[in-house]
Coordinates of C-alpha atoms in Angstrom, one line a residue:
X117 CA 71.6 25.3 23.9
X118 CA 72.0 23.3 20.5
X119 CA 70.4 20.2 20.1
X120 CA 73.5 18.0 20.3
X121 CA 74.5 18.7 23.7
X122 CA 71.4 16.8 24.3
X123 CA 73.2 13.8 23.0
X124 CA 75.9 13.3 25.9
X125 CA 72.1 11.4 27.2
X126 CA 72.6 9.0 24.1
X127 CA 76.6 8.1 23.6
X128 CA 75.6 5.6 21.3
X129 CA 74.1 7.9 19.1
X130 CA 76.5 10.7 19.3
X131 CA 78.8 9.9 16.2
X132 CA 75.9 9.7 14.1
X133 CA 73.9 13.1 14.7
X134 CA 77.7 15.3 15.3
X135 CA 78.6 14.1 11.5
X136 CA 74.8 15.2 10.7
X137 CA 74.5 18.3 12.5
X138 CA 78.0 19.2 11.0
X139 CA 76.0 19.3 7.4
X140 CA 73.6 21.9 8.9
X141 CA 74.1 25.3 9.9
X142 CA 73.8 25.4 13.4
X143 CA 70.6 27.8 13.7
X144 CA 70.1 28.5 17.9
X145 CA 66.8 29.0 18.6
X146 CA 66.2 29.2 22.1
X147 CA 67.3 32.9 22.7
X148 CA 64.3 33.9 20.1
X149 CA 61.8 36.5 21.8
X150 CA 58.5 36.8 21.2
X151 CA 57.5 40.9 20.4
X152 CA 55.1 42.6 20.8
X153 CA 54.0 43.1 17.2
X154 CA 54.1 39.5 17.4
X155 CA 52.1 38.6 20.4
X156 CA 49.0 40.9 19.8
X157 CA 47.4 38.7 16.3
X158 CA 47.5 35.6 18.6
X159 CA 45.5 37.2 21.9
X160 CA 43.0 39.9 20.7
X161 CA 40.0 38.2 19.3
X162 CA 39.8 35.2 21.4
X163 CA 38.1 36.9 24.3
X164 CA 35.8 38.0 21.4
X165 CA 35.3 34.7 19.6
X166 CA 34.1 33.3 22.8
X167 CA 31.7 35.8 23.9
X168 CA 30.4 35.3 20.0
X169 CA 30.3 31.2 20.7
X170 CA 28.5 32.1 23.8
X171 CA 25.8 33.6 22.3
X172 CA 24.7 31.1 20.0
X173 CA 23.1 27.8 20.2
X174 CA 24.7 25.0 20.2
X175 CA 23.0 22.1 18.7
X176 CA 21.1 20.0 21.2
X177 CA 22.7 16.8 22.7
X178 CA 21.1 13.3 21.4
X179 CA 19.3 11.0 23.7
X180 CA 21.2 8.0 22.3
X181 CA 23.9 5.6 24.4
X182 CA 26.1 2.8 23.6
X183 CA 24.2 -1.0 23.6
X184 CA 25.8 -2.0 26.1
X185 CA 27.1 -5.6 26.6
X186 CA 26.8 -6.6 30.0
X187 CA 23.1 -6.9 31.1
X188 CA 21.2 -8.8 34.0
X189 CA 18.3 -11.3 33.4
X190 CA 15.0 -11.3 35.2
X191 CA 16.2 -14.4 36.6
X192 CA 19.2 -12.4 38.2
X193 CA 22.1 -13.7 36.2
X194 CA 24.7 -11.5 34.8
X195 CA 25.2 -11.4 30.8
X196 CA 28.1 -10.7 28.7
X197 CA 26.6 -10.0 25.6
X198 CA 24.5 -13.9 25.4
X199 CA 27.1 -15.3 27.8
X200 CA 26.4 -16.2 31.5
X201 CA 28.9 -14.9 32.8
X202 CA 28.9 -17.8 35.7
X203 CA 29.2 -19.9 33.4
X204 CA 33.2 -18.1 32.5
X205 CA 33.8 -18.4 36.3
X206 CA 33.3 -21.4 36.5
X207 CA 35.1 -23.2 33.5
X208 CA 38.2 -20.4 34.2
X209 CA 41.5 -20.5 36.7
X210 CA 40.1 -19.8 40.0
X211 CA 41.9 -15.9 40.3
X212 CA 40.2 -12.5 39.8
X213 CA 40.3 -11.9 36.0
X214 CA 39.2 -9.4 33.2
X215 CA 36.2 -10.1 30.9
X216 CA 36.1 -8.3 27.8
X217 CA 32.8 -8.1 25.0
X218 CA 34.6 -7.8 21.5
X219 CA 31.5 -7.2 19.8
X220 CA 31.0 -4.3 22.3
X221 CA 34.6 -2.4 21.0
X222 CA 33.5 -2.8 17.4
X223 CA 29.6 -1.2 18.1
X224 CA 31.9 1.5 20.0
X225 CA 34.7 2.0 17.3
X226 CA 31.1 1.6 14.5
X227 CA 29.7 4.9 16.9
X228 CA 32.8 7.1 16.6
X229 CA 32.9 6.0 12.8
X230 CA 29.6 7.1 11.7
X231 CA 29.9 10.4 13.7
X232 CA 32.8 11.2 12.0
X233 CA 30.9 10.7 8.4
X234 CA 31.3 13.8 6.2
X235 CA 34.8 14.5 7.6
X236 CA 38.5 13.6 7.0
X237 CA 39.2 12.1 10.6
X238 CA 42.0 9.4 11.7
X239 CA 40.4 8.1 15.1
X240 CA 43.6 7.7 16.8
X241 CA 43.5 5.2 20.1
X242 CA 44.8 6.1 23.0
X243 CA 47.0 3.3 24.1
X244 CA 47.3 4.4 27.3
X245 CA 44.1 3.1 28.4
X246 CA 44.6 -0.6 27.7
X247 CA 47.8 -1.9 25.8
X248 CA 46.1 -5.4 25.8
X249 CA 48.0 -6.6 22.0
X250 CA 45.3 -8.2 21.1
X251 CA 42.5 -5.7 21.6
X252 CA 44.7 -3.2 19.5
X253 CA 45.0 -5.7 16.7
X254 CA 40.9 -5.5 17.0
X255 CA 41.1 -2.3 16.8
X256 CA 43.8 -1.6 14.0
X257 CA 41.4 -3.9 11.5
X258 CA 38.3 -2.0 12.4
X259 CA 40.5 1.3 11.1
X260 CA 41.8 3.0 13.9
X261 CA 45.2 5.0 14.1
X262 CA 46.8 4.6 17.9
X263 CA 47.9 7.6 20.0
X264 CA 51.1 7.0 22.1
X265 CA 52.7 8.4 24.9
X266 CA 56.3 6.3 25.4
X267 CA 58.1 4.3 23.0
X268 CA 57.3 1.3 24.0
X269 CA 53.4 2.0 23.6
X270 CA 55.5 3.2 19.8
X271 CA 57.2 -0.4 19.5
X272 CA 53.4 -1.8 20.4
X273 CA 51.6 -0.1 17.9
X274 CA 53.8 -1.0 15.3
X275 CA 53.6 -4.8 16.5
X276 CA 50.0 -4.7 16.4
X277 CA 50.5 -3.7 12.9
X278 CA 48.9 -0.4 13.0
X279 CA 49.3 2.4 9.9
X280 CA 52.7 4.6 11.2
X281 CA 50.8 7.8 9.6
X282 CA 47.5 6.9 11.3
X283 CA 49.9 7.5 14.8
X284 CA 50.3 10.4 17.2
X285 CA 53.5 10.5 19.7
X286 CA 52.3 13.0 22.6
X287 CA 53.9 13.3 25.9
X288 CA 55.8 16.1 28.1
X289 CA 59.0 14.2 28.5
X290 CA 59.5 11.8 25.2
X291 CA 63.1 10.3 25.3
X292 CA 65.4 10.9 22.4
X293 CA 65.6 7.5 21.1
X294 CA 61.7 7.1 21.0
X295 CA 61.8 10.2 19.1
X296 CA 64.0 9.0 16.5
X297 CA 62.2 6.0 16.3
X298 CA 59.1 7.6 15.7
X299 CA 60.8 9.8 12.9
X300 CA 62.1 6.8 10.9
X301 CA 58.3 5.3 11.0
X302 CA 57.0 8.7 10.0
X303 CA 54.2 8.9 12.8
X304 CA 53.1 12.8 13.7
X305 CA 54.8 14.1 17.0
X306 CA 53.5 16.8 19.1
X307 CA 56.0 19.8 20.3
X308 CA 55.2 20.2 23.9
X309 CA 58.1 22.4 25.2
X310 CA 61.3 24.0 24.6
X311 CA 63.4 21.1 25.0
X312 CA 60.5 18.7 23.4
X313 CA 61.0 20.6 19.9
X314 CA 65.3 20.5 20.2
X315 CA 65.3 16.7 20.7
X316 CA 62.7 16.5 17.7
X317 CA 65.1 18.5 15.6
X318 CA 68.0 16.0 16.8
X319 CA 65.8 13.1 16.0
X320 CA 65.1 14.3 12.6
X321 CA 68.9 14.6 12.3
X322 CA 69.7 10.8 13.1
X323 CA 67.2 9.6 11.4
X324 CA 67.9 12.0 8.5
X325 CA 63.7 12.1 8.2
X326 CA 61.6 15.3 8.2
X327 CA 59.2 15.0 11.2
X328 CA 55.4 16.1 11.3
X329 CA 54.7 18.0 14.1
X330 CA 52.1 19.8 15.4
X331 CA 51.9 21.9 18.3
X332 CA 50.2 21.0 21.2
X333 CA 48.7 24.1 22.5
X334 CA 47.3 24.8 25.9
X335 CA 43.7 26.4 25.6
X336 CA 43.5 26.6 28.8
X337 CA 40.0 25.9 29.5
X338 CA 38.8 24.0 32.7
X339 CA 37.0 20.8 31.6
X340 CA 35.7 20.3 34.7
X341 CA 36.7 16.7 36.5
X342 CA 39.0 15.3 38.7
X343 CA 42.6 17.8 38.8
X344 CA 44.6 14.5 38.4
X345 CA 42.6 14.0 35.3
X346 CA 42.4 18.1 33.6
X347 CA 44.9 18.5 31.2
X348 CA 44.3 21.6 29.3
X349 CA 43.9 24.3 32.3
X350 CA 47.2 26.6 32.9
X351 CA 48.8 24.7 36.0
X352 CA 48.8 21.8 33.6
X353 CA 52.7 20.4 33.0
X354 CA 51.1 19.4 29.0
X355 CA 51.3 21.6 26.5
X356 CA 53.7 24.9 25.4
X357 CA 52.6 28.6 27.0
X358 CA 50.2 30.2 24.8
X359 CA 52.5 33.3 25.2
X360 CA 55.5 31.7 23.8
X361 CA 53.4 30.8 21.0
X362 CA 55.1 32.6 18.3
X363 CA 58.7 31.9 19.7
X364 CA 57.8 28.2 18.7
X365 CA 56.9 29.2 15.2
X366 CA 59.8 31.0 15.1
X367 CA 61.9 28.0 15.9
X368 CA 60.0 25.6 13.7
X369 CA 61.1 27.7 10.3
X370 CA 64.7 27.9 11.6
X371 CA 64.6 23.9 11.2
X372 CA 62.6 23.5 7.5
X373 CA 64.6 20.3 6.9
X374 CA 64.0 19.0 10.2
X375 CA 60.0 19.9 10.8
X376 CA 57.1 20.3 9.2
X377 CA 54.3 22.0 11.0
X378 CA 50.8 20.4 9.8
X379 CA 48.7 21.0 12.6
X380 CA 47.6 22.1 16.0
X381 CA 46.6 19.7 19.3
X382 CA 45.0 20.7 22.5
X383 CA 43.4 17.8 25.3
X384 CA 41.7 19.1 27.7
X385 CA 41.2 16.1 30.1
X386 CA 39.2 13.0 30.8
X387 CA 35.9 11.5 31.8
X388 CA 34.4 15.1 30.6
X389 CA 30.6 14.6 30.2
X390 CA 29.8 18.4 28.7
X391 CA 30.6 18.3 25.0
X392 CA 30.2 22.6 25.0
X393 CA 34.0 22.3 26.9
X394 CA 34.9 21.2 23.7
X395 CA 33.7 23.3 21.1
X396 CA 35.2 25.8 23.4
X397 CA 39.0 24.8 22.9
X398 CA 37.7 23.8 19.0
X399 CA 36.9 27.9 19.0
X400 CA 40.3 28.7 20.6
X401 CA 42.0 26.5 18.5
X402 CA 40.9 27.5 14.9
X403 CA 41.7 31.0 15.7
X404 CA 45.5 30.1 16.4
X405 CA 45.3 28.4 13.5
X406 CA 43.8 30.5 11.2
X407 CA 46.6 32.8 12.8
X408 CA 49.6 30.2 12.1
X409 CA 48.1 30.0 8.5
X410 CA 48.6 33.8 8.1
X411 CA 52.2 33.4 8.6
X412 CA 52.9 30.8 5.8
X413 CA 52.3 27.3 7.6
X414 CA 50.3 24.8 5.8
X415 CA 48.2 23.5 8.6
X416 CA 45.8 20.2 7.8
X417 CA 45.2 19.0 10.9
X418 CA 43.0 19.7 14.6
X419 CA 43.5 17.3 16.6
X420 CA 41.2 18.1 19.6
X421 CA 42.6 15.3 21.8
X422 CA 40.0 12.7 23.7
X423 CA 38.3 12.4 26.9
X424 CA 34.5 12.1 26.8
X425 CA 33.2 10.1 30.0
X426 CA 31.2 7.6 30.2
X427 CA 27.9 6.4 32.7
X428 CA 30.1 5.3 35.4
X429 CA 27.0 5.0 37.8
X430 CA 24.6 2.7 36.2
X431 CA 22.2 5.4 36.7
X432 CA 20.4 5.9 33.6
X433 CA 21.7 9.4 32.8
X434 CA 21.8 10.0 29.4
X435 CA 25.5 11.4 28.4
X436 CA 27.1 12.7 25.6
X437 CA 27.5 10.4 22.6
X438 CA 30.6 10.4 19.9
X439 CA 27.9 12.5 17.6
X440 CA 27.6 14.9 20.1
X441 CA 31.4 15.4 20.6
X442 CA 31.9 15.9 16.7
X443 CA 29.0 17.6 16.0
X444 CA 29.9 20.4 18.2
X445 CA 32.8 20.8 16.3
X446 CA 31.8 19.9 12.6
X447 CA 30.9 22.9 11.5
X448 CA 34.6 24.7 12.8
X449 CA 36.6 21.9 11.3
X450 CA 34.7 21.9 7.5
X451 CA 35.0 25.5 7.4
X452 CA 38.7 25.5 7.9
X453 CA 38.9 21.9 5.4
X454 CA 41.0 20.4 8.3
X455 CA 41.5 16.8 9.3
X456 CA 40.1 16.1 12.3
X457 CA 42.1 13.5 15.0
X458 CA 40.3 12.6 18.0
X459 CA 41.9 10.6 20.6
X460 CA 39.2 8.5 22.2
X461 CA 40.6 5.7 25.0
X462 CA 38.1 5.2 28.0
X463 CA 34.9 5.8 25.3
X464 CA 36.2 3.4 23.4
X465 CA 37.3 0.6 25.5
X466 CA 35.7 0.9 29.4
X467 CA 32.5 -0.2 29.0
X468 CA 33.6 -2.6 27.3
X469 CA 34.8 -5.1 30.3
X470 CA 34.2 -6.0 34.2
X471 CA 36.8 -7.3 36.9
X472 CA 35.4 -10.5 37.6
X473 CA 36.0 -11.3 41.5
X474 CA 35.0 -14.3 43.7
X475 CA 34.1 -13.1 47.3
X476 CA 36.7 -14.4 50.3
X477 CA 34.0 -13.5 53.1
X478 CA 32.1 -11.0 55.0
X479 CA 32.9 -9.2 57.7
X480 CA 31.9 -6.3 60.0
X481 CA 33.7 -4.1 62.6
X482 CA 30.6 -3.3 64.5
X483 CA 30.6 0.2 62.2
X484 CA 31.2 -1.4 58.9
X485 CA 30.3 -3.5 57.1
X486 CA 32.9 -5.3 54.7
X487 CA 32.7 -8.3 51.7
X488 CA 36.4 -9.5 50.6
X489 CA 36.9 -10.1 47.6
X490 CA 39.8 -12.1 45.7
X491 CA 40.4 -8.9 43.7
X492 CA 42.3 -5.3 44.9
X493 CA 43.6 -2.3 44.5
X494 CA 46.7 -3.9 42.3
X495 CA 43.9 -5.4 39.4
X496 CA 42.0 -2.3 39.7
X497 CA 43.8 0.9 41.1
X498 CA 41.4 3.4 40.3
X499 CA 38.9 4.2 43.2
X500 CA 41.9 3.9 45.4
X501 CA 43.7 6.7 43.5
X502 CA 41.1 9.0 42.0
X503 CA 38.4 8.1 44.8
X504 CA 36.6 6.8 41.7
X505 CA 33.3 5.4 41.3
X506 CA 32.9 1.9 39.5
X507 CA 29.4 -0.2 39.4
X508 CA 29.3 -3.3 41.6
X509 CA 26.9 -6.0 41.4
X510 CA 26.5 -10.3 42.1
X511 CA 26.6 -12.2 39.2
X512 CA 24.7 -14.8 40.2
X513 CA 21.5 -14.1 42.5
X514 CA 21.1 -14.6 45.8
X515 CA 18.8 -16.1 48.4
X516 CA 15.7 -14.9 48.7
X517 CA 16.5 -13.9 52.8
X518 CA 19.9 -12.6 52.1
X519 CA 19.9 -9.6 54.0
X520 CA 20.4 -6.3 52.0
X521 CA 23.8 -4.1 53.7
X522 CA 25.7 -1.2 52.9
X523 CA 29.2 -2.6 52.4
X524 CA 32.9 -0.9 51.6
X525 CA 34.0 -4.2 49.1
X526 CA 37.5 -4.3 50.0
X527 CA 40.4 -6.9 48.4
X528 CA 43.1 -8.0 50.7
X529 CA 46.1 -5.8 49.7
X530 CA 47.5 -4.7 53.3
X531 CA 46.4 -1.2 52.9
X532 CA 43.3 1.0 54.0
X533 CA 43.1 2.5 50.5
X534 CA 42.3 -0.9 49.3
X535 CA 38.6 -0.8 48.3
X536 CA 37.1 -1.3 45.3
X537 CA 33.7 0.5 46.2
X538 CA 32.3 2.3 49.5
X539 CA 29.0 2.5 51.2
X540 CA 27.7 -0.2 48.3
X541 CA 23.8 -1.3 49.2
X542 CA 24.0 -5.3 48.4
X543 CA 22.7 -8.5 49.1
X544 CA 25.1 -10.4 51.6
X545 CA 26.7 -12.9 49.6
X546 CA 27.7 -16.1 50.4
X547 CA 31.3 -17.2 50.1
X548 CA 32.8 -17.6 46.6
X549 CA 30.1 -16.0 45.1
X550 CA 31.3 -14.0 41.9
X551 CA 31.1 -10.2 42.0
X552 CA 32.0 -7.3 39.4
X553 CA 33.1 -4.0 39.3
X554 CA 32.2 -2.7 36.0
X555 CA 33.8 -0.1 33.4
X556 CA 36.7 -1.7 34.2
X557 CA 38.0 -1.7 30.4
X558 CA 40.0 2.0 30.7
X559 CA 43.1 2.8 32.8
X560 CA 42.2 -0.5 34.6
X561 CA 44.4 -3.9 33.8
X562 CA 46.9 -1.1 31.9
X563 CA 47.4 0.7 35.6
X564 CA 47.4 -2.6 37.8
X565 CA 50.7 -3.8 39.4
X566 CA 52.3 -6.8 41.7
X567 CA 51.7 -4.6 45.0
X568 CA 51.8 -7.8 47.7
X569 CA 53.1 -10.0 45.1
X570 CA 49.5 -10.0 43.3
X571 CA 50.4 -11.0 40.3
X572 CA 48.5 -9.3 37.0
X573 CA 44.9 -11.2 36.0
X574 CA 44.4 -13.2 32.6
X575 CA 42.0 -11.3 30.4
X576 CA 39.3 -13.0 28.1
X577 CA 36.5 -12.1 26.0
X578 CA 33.4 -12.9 24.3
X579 CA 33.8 -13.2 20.3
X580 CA 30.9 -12.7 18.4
X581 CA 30.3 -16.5 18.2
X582 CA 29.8 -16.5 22.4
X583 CA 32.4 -18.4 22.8
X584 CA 35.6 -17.4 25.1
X585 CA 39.0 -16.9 23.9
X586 CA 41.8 -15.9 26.4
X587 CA 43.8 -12.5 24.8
X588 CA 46.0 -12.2 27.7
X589 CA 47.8 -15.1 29.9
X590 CA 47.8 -14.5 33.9
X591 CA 51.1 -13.6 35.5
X592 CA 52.7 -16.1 37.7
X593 CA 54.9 -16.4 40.8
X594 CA 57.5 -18.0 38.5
X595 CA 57.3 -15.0 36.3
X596 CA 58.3 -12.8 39.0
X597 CA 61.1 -15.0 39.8
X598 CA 62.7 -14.8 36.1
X599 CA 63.6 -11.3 36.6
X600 CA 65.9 -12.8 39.4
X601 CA 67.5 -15.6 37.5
X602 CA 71.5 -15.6 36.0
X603 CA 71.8 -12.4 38.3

């Protein structure tokens, strides 16, 4: 299966790669087998590495958090950083909307930056948790590189101006012509199957660019969390079989105009709140490298992927910090001079921001107990489709003989799965009182859709100043009616 018969996908492109591809010697490389004197360097210490990693002690988790930007007064109000945030509902357009702290990404962007002191590092952002343009121009100025997983997410990073070569293209089913586009800007793309690593070579071909690649490994270790949210156990789709390992190598020196192997990814999952999970894979992952080295490859980077969690409850637990995630792994990474990429998203960016809602009513079924909100499932899909947990509070307080229930705060998508929170103990508020569901800054406004005609929120934050700035407009009726017009 050459790479060009791929192309019957593209017409457009055909011409171009076939007068290529006719420059090359045709080199097939998916009959390659893997052999056994292969196999066995790649598989026979890593049972032992781990029992050794086992064994030791790790160093102790830190007791520090993130400052965190939203805070209530003694007097009951709710605070964005210094900001009331009453005051925003009030002087905004009366529809559920997003409220970010800006000075809250930098202190969490400023946290990942001082852990990563000492090393060579690109913090790459995942984009996938919020594509907001103007939060990743914020971010791209404070330094970071931006992980993608589509081409558009590509075309955005480049619009929000960030560094091509501080950029990661992952994904299991990346389309030709994002490929190519990501070859011409020269951003690293990970191999993630067979057929991942023959349109690569195809794309290096059109573009007539040599592509950085690295191979994005499966260490297979369970990260514990939510199975819609594990990426790095066996039965994940992500990722090449470790057992095909060397068939991969093989392939990538048939094509040493086309690729250049310079590192090695794994990602084990999200919202993981045990930092050990990852000097696990780090252990798995040095040995494969160490094992690629042997065979000629110049490998410079691990790139351990992202996913630490964050306090989700309001509890007061004290979680793993970004110095706990690299310092589990600090040690590994200096003593095989690598570059480090992490690929932090939700740590970054959901603390961060609340869905700010205004309550419709409050009602009971005689079981019960229900307060409607203005807000849904299409602004905020997540407890609806991971049965997540978000933190819900009044922003404003309340009488002094409002009656404390246990509510299920519900929007008014025609659906049962539409809830925002379950068996919530809060004061019955009265209606159009302003309530938010916080940690809503990750996989949030990026997820939400026009499900009933709800058209998406406007997002604003707080700059440093306290004053409000809107960074994204509100979609309209008449927006959805544009995709109707000429037709």
């Amino acid at each position: 299966m050459a790479a060009s018969n791929l192309l019957s996908q593209s017409p457009s492109l055909y011409n171009k790669t076939l007068t290529q591809q006719n420059s090359s010697p045709k080199i097939p490389f998916l009959p390659i087998k893997i052999t056994q004197k292969h196999k066995k360097p790649f598989f026979s210490s890593l049972k032992a590495v781990l029992s050794e990693n086992h064994t030791k002690t790790l160093n102790p988790q830190r007791t520090t958090t993130f400052q965190h930007c939203f805070t209530k007064s003694p007097d009951g109000f709710l605070y964005c950083e210094d900001t009331k945030v009453q005051d925003v509902l009030d002087s905004v357009e009366k529809r559920p909307f997003y409220l970010y702290s800006k000075p809250q990404i930098t202190r969490n962007v400023d946290a990942y930056r001082e852990a990563l002191q000492g090393l060579s590092s690109i913090i790459g952002y995942a984009i996938k948790a919020n594509n907001n343009l103007n939060i990743l121009k914020h971010l791209r100025k404070l330094g970071c590189g931006a992980v993608l997983v589509s081409g558009n997410e590509l075309r955005l990073a480049l619009k929000a101006g960030f560094d091509p070569t501080k950029c990661i293209f992952n994904g299991n089913g990346k389309l030709l012509e994002d490929l190519v586009l990501a070859a011409e800007e020269g951003v690293f793309v990970n191999i993630d199957s067979e057929f991942d690593l023959e349109n690569i070579v195809a794309a290096s071909r059109i573009s007539g660019k040599r592509v950085n690649v690295l191979l994005r490994i499966n260490p297979d270790v369970d990260p514990q969390v939510h199975a819609y949210v594990a990426t790095g156990n066996k039965n994940s789709k992500f990722g090449i079989r470790n057992e095909k390992l060397q068939w991969f190598l093989d392939a990538v020196k048939a094509y040493p105009n086309e690729l250049k192997l310079v590192g090695a990814h794994c990602h084990l999952g999200s919202t993981i709140t045990k930092v050990d999970i990852f000097r696990d894979a780090a252990v798995l992952m040095v040995n494969y490298i160490d094992q690629i080295r042997a065979q000629g490859f110049e490998l410079n980077y691990l790139n351990i992927g992202g996913g630490l969690g964050i306090d989700y409850y309001h509890t007061g637990a004290v979680l793993p910090s970004p110095r706990d995630l690299i310092d589990t792994v600090r040690e590994l990474v200096l003593s095989r001079d690598l570059n480090l990429i992490i690929e932090p998203g939700r740590s970054l960016i959901a603390n961060t921001c609340c869905l700010v809602n205004r309550v419709t009513g409050v009602k009971t079924n005689g079981t019960k107990n229900f307060i409607v909100i203005d807000g849904s499932m299409s602004e905020l899909i997540r407890p609806s489709l991971y049965g997540a947990y978000q933190h819900i509070e009044l922003i404003s307080p309340v009488p002094s003989d409002a009656e404390v229930s246990t509510f299920d705060v519900v929007g008014p998508v025609c659906e049962s799965a539409d809830f925002l929170g379950k068996d919530r103990e809060l004061p019955t508020p009265d209606k159009g009182a302003g309530l938010v569901v916080h940690d809503a800054g990750a996989y949030c406004m990026s997820m939400a859709s026009t499900y009933n005609l709800k058209m998406r929120p406007p997002e604003y934050w707080v700059e440093e100043d306290g004053s409000i700035s809107k960074i994204r407009h509100g979609e309209t009726f008449e927006d959805h009616l544009r995709f109707f017009e000429g037709l």
